[in-house]
PDB file of C-alpha atoms and ligand atoms in Angstrom:
ATOM      1  CA  UNK A   1       3.363   1.033  -0.867  1.00 92.00           C
ATOM      2  CA  UNK A   2       1.878   2.394  -4.029  1.00 96.00           C
ATOM      3  CA  UNK A   3       2.443   5.912  -5.290  1.00 97.00           C
ATOM      4  CA  UNK A   4       0.855   7.932  -8.068  1.00 98.00           C
ATOM      5  CA  UNK A   5       3.024  10.599  -9.853  1.00 98.00           C
ATOM      6  CA  UNK A   6       1.103  13.183 -11.838  1.00 98.00           C
ATOM      7  CA  UNK A   7       3.500  15.279 -13.749  1.00 98.00           C
ATOM      8  CA  UNK A   8       3.335  16.377 -17.417  1.00 98.00           C
ATOM      9  CA  UNK A   9       7.033  16.919 -17.768  1.00 97.00           C
ATOM     10  CA  UNK A  10       7.829  13.447 -18.963  1.00 98.00           C
ATOM     11  CA  UNK A  11      11.476  13.640 -17.961  1.00 97.00           C
ATOM     12  CA  UNK A  12      10.717  14.862 -14.433  1.00 97.00           C
ATOM     13  CA  UNK A  13       7.847  12.178 -14.235  1.00 98.00           C
ATOM     14  CA  UNK A  14      10.224   9.409 -15.152  1.00 98.00           C
ATOM     15  CA  UNK A  15      12.988  10.662 -12.829  1.00 97.00           C
ATOM     16  CA  UNK A  16      10.644  10.687  -9.867  1.00 98.00           C
ATOM     17  CA  UNK A  17       9.134   7.386 -10.710  1.00 98.00           C
ATOM     18  CA  UNK A  18      12.497   5.697 -11.117  1.00 97.00           C
ATOM     19  CA  UNK A  19      13.713   6.979  -7.879  1.00 97.00           C
ATOM     20  CA  UNK A  20      10.536   5.865  -6.105  1.00 97.00           C
ATOM     21  CA  UNK A  21      10.805   2.402  -7.657  1.00 95.00           C
ATOM     22  CA  UNK A  22      14.343   2.225  -6.558  1.00 94.00           C
ATOM     23  CA  UNK A  23      13.258   2.894  -2.998  1.00 93.00           C
ATOM     24  CA  UNK A  24      10.837  -0.020  -3.188  1.00 92.00           C
ATOM     25  CA  UNK A  25       7.506   1.698  -4.085  1.00 95.00           C
ATOM     26  CA  UNK A  26       5.213   0.654  -6.830  1.00 95.00           C
ATOM     27  CA  UNK A  27       4.356   3.553  -9.048  1.00 97.00           C
ATOM     28  CA  UNK A  28       1.559   4.610 -11.424  1.00 97.00           C
ATOM     29  CA  UNK A  29       2.170   7.581 -13.739  1.00 98.00           C
ATOM     30  CA  UNK A  30      -0.194  10.137 -15.093  1.00 98.00           C
ATOM     31  CA  UNK A  31       0.773  13.017 -17.417  1.00 98.00           C
ATOM     32  CA  UNK A  32      -2.287  15.223 -17.278  1.00 98.00           C
ATOM     33  CA  UNK A  33      -4.743  16.355 -14.613  1.00 98.00           C
ATOM     34  CA  UNK A  34      -7.780  14.381 -15.848  1.00 98.00           C
ATOM     35  CA  UNK A  35      -5.937  11.022 -16.013  1.00 98.00           C
ATOM     36  CA  UNK A  36      -4.299  11.804 -12.707  1.00 98.00           C
ATOM     37  CA  UNK A  37      -7.647  12.662 -11.162  1.00 98.00           C
ATOM     38  CA  UNK A  38      -9.214   9.520 -12.530  1.00 98.00           C
ATOM     39  CA  UNK A  39      -6.529   7.295 -11.162  1.00 98.00           C
ATOM     40  CA  UNK A  40      -6.533   8.855  -7.715  1.00 98.00           C
ATOM     41  CA  UNK A  41     -10.336   8.572  -7.630  1.00 97.00           C
ATOM     42  CA  UNK A  42     -10.443   4.881  -8.515  1.00 95.00           C
ATOM     43  CA  UNK A  43      -7.248   3.389  -7.219  1.00 95.00           C
ATOM     44  CA  UNK A  44      -5.959   3.191  -3.645  1.00 94.00           C
ATOM     45  CA  UNK A  45      -2.639   5.145  -3.287  1.00 97.00           C
ATOM     46  CA  UNK A  46      -0.535   5.395  -0.112  1.00 96.00           C
ATOM     47  CA  UNK A  47       0.646   8.858  -1.460  1.00 98.00           C
ATOM     48  CA  UNK A  48       0.398  11.114  -4.578  1.00 98.00           C
ATOM     49  CA  UNK A  49       2.948  13.542  -6.019  1.00 98.00           C
ATOM     50  CA  UNK A  50       0.879  16.091  -7.869  1.00 98.00           C
ATOM     51  CA  UNK A  51       2.278  18.868 -10.105  1.00 97.00           C
ATOM     52  CA  UNK A  52       0.289  22.130  -9.940  1.00 95.00           C
ATOM     53  CA  UNK A  53       0.546  23.141 -13.495  1.00 95.00           C
ATOM     54  CA  UNK A  54      -0.978  20.365 -15.568  1.00 97.00           C
ATOM     55  CA  UNK A  55      -2.835  20.170 -18.860  1.00 97.00           C
ATOM     56  CA  UNK A  56      -6.546  19.587 -19.034  1.00 97.00           C
ATOM     57  CA  UNK A  57      -7.107  19.970 -15.306  1.00 97.00           C
ATOM     58  CA  UNK A  58      -4.786  21.809 -13.028  1.00 96.00           C
ATOM     59  CA  UNK A  59      -3.390  20.376  -9.703  1.00 97.00           C
ATOM     60  CA  UNK A  60      -5.370  22.508  -7.436  1.00 96.00           C
ATOM     61  CA  UNK A  61      -8.691  21.360  -9.061  1.00 97.00           C
ATOM     62  CA  UNK A  62      -7.509  17.762  -8.998  1.00 98.00           C
ATOM     63  CA  UNK A  63      -6.856  17.753  -5.242  1.00 97.00           C
ATOM     64  CA  UNK A  64      -9.980  19.762  -4.574  1.00 97.00           C
ATOM     65  CA  UNK A  65     -12.122  17.224  -6.409  1.00 97.00           C
ATOM     66  CA  UNK A  66     -10.463  14.346  -4.564  1.00 98.00           C
ATOM     67  CA  UNK A  67     -11.102  15.846  -1.112  1.00 97.00           C
ATOM     68  CA  UNK A  68     -14.615  16.751  -2.157  1.00 96.00           C
ATOM     69  CA  UNK A  69     -15.130  13.152  -2.937  1.00 95.00           C
ATOM     70  CA  UNK A  70     -13.693  11.971   0.449  1.00 95.00           C
ATOM     71  CA  UNK A  71     -10.306  10.828  -0.899  1.00 96.00           C
ATOM     72  CA  UNK A  72      -7.920  11.345   1.976  1.00 95.00           C
ATOM     73  CA  UNK A  73      -4.572   9.937   0.696  1.00 97.00           C
ATOM     74  CA  UNK A  74      -1.484  12.132   1.435  1.00 97.00           C
ATOM     75  CA  UNK A  75      -0.766  14.614  -1.476  1.00 98.00           C
ATOM     76  CA  UNK A  76       2.510  16.295  -2.082  1.00 98.00           C
ATOM     77  CA  UNK A  77       2.230  19.189  -4.433  1.00 96.00           C
ATOM     78  CA  UNK A  78       5.039  20.272  -6.812  1.00 96.00           C
ATOM     79  CA  UNK A  79       4.926  24.160  -7.129  1.00 91.00           C
ATOM     80  CA  UNK A  80       6.836  26.701  -9.145  1.00 83.00           C
ATOM     81  CA  UNK A  81       9.581  28.356  -7.045  1.00 73.00           C
ATOM     82  CA  UNK A  82       8.410  31.845  -6.685  1.00 75.00           C
ATOM     83  CA  UNK A  83       4.620  31.399  -6.567  1.00 80.00           C
ATOM     84  CA  UNK A  84       3.935  31.576  -2.938  1.00 86.00           C
ATOM     85  CA  UNK A  85       0.256  31.934  -3.896  1.00 89.00           C
ATOM     86  CA  UNK A  86       0.332  28.506  -5.439  1.00 88.00           C
ATOM     87  CA  UNK A  87       1.589  26.915  -2.277  1.00 88.00           C
ATOM     88  CA  UNK A  88      -1.233  28.619  -0.221  1.00 90.00           C
ATOM     89  CA  UNK A  89      -3.785  27.509  -2.788  1.00 91.00           C
ATOM     90  CA  UNK A  90      -2.496  23.966  -2.836  1.00 91.00           C
ATOM     91  CA  UNK A  91      -2.557  23.598   0.946  1.00 91.00           C
ATOM     92  CA  UNK A  92      -5.993  25.309   1.131  1.00 93.00           C
ATOM     93  CA  UNK A  93      -7.320  22.912  -1.586  1.00 94.00           C
ATOM     94  CA  UNK A  94      -6.269  19.949   0.558  1.00 95.00           C
ATOM     95  CA  UNK A  95      -2.640  19.116  -0.171  1.00 96.00           C
ATOM     96  CA  UNK A  96      -0.536  18.063   2.720  1.00 96.00           C
ATOM     97  CA  UNK A  97       2.818  19.405   1.725  1.00 96.00           C
ATOM     98  CA  UNK A  98       4.640  20.852  -1.199  1.00 94.00           C
ATOM     99  CA  UNK A  99       8.000  21.068  -2.768  1.00 95.00           C
ATOM    100  CA  UNK A 100       9.075  23.972  -4.899  1.00 94.00           C
ATOM    101  CA  UNK A 101      10.729  23.327  -8.283  1.00 93.00           C
ATOM    102  CA  UNK A 102      13.537  22.897  -8.963  1.00 93.00           C
ATOM    103  CA  UNK A 103      14.050  20.284  -6.244  1.00 95.00           C
ATOM    104  CA  UNK A 104      16.386  17.601  -5.343  1.00 95.00           C
ATOM    105  CA  UNK A 105      14.666  14.087  -5.788  1.00 96.00           C
ATOM    106  CA  UNK A 106      16.005  13.149  -2.423  1.00 96.00           C
ATOM    107  CA  UNK A 107      13.866  15.866  -0.811  1.00 96.00           C
ATOM    108  CA  UNK A 108      10.758  14.596  -2.531  1.00 97.00           C
ATOM    109  CA  UNK A 109      11.439  11.038  -1.381  1.00 97.00           C
ATOM    110  CA  UNK A 110      12.001  12.217   2.190  1.00 96.00           C
ATOM    111  CA  UNK A 111       8.722  14.116   2.219  1.00 97.00           C
ATOM    112  CA  UNK A 112       6.855  11.151   0.568  1.00 97.00           C
ATOM    113  CA  UNK A 113       8.250   8.811   3.281  1.00 95.00           C
ATOM    114  CA  UNK A 114       7.207  11.235   6.048  1.00 95.00           C
ATOM    115  CA  UNK A 115       3.627  11.634   4.619  1.00 96.00           C
ATOM    116  CA  UNK A 116       3.172   7.876   4.339  1.00 95.00           C
ATOM    117  CA  UNK A 117       4.406   7.322   7.897  1.00 92.00           C
ATOM    118  CA  UNK A 118       2.347  10.085   9.406  1.00 92.00           C
ATOM    119  CA  UNK A 119      -0.754   8.895   7.512  1.00 92.00           C
ATOM    120  CA  UNK A 120      -0.236   5.416   9.124  1.00 89.00           C
ATOM    121  CA  UNK A 121       0.455   7.111  12.622  1.00 89.00           C
ATOM    122  CA  UNK A 122       4.177   6.619  12.782  1.00 88.00           C
ATOM    123  CA  UNK A 123       6.405   9.650  13.481  1.00 84.00           C
ATOM    124  CA  UNK A 124       9.769   7.881  13.410  1.00 88.00           C
ATOM    125  CA  UNK A 125      11.517   6.758  10.148  1.00 89.00           C
ATOM    126  CA  UNK A 126      12.090   3.373  11.837  1.00 93.00           C
ATOM    127  CA  UNK A 127       9.066   1.166  12.544  1.00 94.00           C
ATOM    128  CA  UNK A 128       9.581  -1.544  14.988  1.00 93.00           C
ATOM    129  CA  UNK A 129       7.511  -4.743  15.518  1.00 92.00           C
ATOM    130  CA  UNK A 130       8.975  -6.921  18.137  1.00 90.00           C
ATOM    131  CA  UNK A 131      12.451  -8.202  16.727  1.00 92.00           C
ATOM    132  CA  UNK A 132      11.691  -6.668  13.333  1.00 95.00           C
ATOM    133  CA  UNK A 133      12.851  -3.230  12.357  1.00 95.00           C
ATOM    134  CA  UNK A 134      11.838  -1.476   9.158  1.00 95.00           C
ATOM    135  CA  UNK A 135      14.138   1.360   8.057  1.00 94.00           C
ATOM    136  CA  UNK A 136      11.867   3.440   5.830  1.00 92.00           C
ATOM    137  CA  UNK A 137      14.770   5.726   4.791  1.00 90.00           C
ATOM    138  CA  UNK A 138      17.032   2.991   3.618  1.00 91.00           C
ATOM    139  CA  UNK A 139      14.255   0.669   2.425  1.00 91.00           C
ATOM    140  CA  UNK A 140      15.693  -2.067   4.624  1.00 94.00           C
ATOM    141  CA  UNK A 141      14.560  -4.436   7.203  1.00 96.00           C
ATOM    142  CA  UNK A 142      16.317  -6.472   9.956  1.00 96.00           C
ATOM    143  CA  UNK A 143      15.402  -9.117  12.484  1.00 95.00           C
ATOM    144  CA  UNK A 144      17.249  -9.094  15.749  1.00 93.00           C
ATOM    145  CA  UNK A 145      19.798  -6.794  14.134  1.00 93.00           C
ATOM    146  CA  UNK A 146      20.393  -9.049  11.228  1.00 95.00           C
ATOM    147  CA  UNK A 147      19.569  -7.490   7.862  1.00 96.00           C
ATOM    148  CA  UNK A 148      17.016  -9.342   5.793  1.00 96.00           C
ATOM    149  CA  UNK A 149      17.554 -10.085   2.088  1.00 95.00           C
ATOM    150  CA  UNK A 150      14.085  -9.338   0.614  1.00 94.00           C
ATOM    151  CA  UNK A 151      12.856  -9.286  -2.903  1.00 92.00           C
ATOM    152  CA  UNK A 152      11.041  -6.105  -3.847  1.00 89.00           C
ATOM    153  CA  UNK A 153       7.658  -7.892  -3.407  1.00 89.00           C
ATOM    154  CA  UNK A 154       8.575  -9.131  -0.040  1.00 93.00           C
ATOM    155  CA  UNK A 155       9.795  -5.743   0.977  1.00 94.00           C
ATOM    156  CA  UNK A 156       6.545  -4.003  -0.155  1.00 93.00           C
ATOM    157  CA  UNK A 157       4.563  -6.654   1.722  1.00 95.00           C
ATOM    158  CA  UNK A 158       6.437  -6.206   4.945  1.00 96.00           C
ATOM    159  CA  UNK A 159       6.430  -2.489   4.703  1.00 95.00           C
ATOM    160  CA  UNK A 160       2.720  -2.351   4.138  1.00 96.00           C
ATOM    161  CA  UNK A 161       1.983  -4.724   7.056  1.00 96.00           C
ATOM    162  CA  UNK A 162       4.379  -2.874   9.305  1.00 95.00           C
ATOM    163  CA  UNK A 163       2.952   0.580   8.407  1.00 95.00           C
ATOM    164  CA  UNK A 164      -0.488  -0.918   9.391  1.00 95.00           C
ATOM    165  CA  UNK A 165       0.747  -2.774  12.376  1.00 93.00           C
ATOM    166  CA  UNK A 166      -2.128  -4.201  14.656  1.00 92.00           C
ATOM    167  CA  UNK A 167      -4.736  -3.872  11.810  1.00 94.00           C
ATOM    168  CA  UNK A 168      -6.147  -6.694   9.718  1.00 96.00           C
ATOM    169  CA  UNK A 169      -5.105  -6.180   6.100  1.00 96.00           C
ATOM    170  CA  UNK A 170      -7.030  -8.111   3.479  1.00 94.00           C
ATOM    171  CA  UNK A 171      -5.457  -9.850   0.622  1.00 92.00           C
ATOM    172  CA  UNK A 172      -7.193  -7.593  -1.751  1.00 90.00           C
ATOM    173  CA  UNK A 173      -5.810  -4.577  -0.017  1.00 93.00           C
ATOM    174  CA  UNK A 174      -2.377  -6.046  -0.211  1.00 93.00           C
ATOM    175  CA  UNK A 175      -2.597  -6.648  -3.835  1.00 91.00           C
ATOM    176  CA  UNK A 176      -3.837  -3.077  -4.485  1.00 90.00           C
ATOM    177  CA  UNK A 177      -0.918  -1.606  -2.688  1.00 92.00           C
ATOM    178  CA  UNK A 178       1.753  -3.967  -3.995  1.00 89.00           C
ATOM    179  CA  UNK A 179       1.187  -3.803  -7.672  1.00 86.00           C
ATOM    180  CA  UNK A 180       0.748  -1.072 -10.290  1.00 82.00           C
ATOM    181  CA  UNK A 181      -2.321  -0.684 -12.391  1.00 78.00           C
ATOM    182  CA  UNK A 182      -0.883  -2.557 -15.375  1.00 75.00           C
ATOM    183  CA  UNK A 183       0.025  -5.706 -13.328  1.00 74.00           C
ATOM    184  CA  UNK A 184      -1.967  -8.849 -13.788  1.00 72.00           C
ATOM    185  CA  UNK A 185      -2.976  -9.236 -10.277  1.00 72.00           C
ATOM    186  CA  UNK A 186      -3.631 -12.446  -8.599  1.00 73.00           C
ATOM    187  CA  UNK A 187      -4.466 -12.364  -4.851  1.00 70.00           C
ATOM    188  CA  UNK A 188      -3.336 -16.062  -4.539  1.00 75.00           C
ATOM    189  CA  UNK A 189       0.236 -15.065  -4.927  1.00 84.00           C
ATOM    190  CA  UNK A 190      -0.042 -13.036  -1.777  1.00 89.00           C
ATOM    191  CA  UNK A 191      -0.225 -16.256   0.235  1.00 89.00           C
ATOM    192  CA  UNK A 192       2.971 -17.437  -1.361  1.00 90.00           C
ATOM    193  CA  UNK A 193       4.789 -14.050  -0.540  1.00 91.00           C
ATOM    194  CA  UNK A 194       3.521 -14.233   2.984  1.00 93.00           C
ATOM    195  CA  UNK A 195       4.824 -17.753   3.400  1.00 93.00           C
ATOM    196  CA  UNK A 196       8.168 -16.728   2.072  1.00 94.00           C
ATOM    197  CA  UNK A 197       8.248 -13.610   4.356  1.00 95.00           C
ATOM    198  CA  UNK A 198       7.353 -15.575   7.453  1.00 94.00           C
ATOM    199  CA  UNK A 199      10.247 -17.923   6.747  1.00 94.00           C
ATOM    200  CA  UNK A 200      12.708 -14.995   6.435  1.00 94.00           C
ATOM    201  CA  UNK A 201      11.342 -13.453   9.530  1.00 93.00           C
ATOM    202  CA  UNK A 202      12.430 -16.677  11.307  1.00 87.00           C
ATOM    203  CA  UNK A 203       9.082 -18.366  11.525  1.00 75.00           C
ATOM    204  CA  UNK A 204       6.936 -17.662  14.523  1.00 75.00           C
ATOM    205  CA  UNK A 205       3.667 -15.905  14.336  1.00 82.00           C
ATOM    206  CA  UNK A 206       4.648 -12.192  13.705  1.00 91.00           C
ATOM    207  CA  UNK A 207       2.286 -12.255  10.681  1.00 94.00           C
ATOM    208  CA  UNK A 208      -0.990 -13.791  11.826  1.00 94.00           C
ATOM    209  CA  UNK A 209      -3.502 -15.207   9.455  1.00 94.00           C
ATOM    210  CA  UNK A 210      -6.900 -13.938  10.347  1.00 94.00           C
ATOM    211  CA  UNK A 211      -9.200 -16.531   8.856  1.00 91.00           C
ATOM    212  CA  UNK A 212     -11.372 -15.170   6.010  1.00 88.00           C
ATOM    213  CA  UNK A 213     -10.127 -11.639   6.579  1.00 92.00           C
ATOM    214  CA  UNK A 214      -6.420 -11.439   5.817  1.00 94.00           C
ATOM    215  CA  UNK A 215      -3.295 -10.875   7.726  1.00 96.00           C
ATOM    216  CA  UNK A 216      -2.209  -8.899  10.782  1.00 95.00           C
ATOM    217  CA  UNK A 217       1.275  -8.105  11.964  1.00 94.00           C
ATOM    218  CA  UNK A 218       1.806  -7.305  15.618  1.00 86.00           C
ATOM    219  CA  UNK A 219       4.543  -7.433  18.148  1.00 77.00           C
ATOM    220  CA  UNK A 220       4.439 -10.542  20.231  1.00 72.00           C
ATOM    221  CA  UNK A 221       3.392  -9.892  23.772  1.00 70.00           C
ATOM    222  CA  UNK A 222       6.028 -10.781  26.372  1.00 57.00           C
ATOM    223  CA  UNK A 223       5.522 -14.363  27.499  1.00 48.00           C
ATOM    224  CA  UNK A 224       5.600 -14.814  31.347  1.00 47.00           C
TER     225      UNK A 224
HETATM  226 CA1   CA B 301       3.788  21.155 -15.152  1.00 70.86          CA
END
């Protein structure tokens, strides 16, 4: 899962980005509205954290432009505490949720998790696919109740596939959601990660290869 953080307060931006990375997300950072708008317009994000008061272009304009251009990713707005009118303007402009400053980073993380889950059609914080359980809150996964030891790449891969369970996900899409903009991307490495992940999941065909299209994760149907 890949997140964009648009916040001009460099300390706050770093604090949020570090916390997101610790939770297993890959993060791109922007420090003004124009840069943030550009990234959100050109890169696929699973969620965006967008400050309202930004240099060059304010957060309301940024989200309005994205929505006007058909960009539907979940947007969490950061607003000033006592400015109820900002909250209303943010939601009206197309933001999905907001957190007022000052906030606890944990609250932002919880709201981001919920936004990503809901965008993928999951209402519970735990996503289940046959024997595999993904705990989005603890950033952990287990098979038949046994916790998996996953690298951050493997976790991101599993998390993305499970959030999009039943759908065919292309290698390009996986690359775009597993690496940040500065990473030297190579879609061939995805195959390697899928191979490792399959092994850790205990073999079997939980992750199906759809020839020429990508991968699909789905719960095995009960054999008779
Ligand atoms: Ca600001």
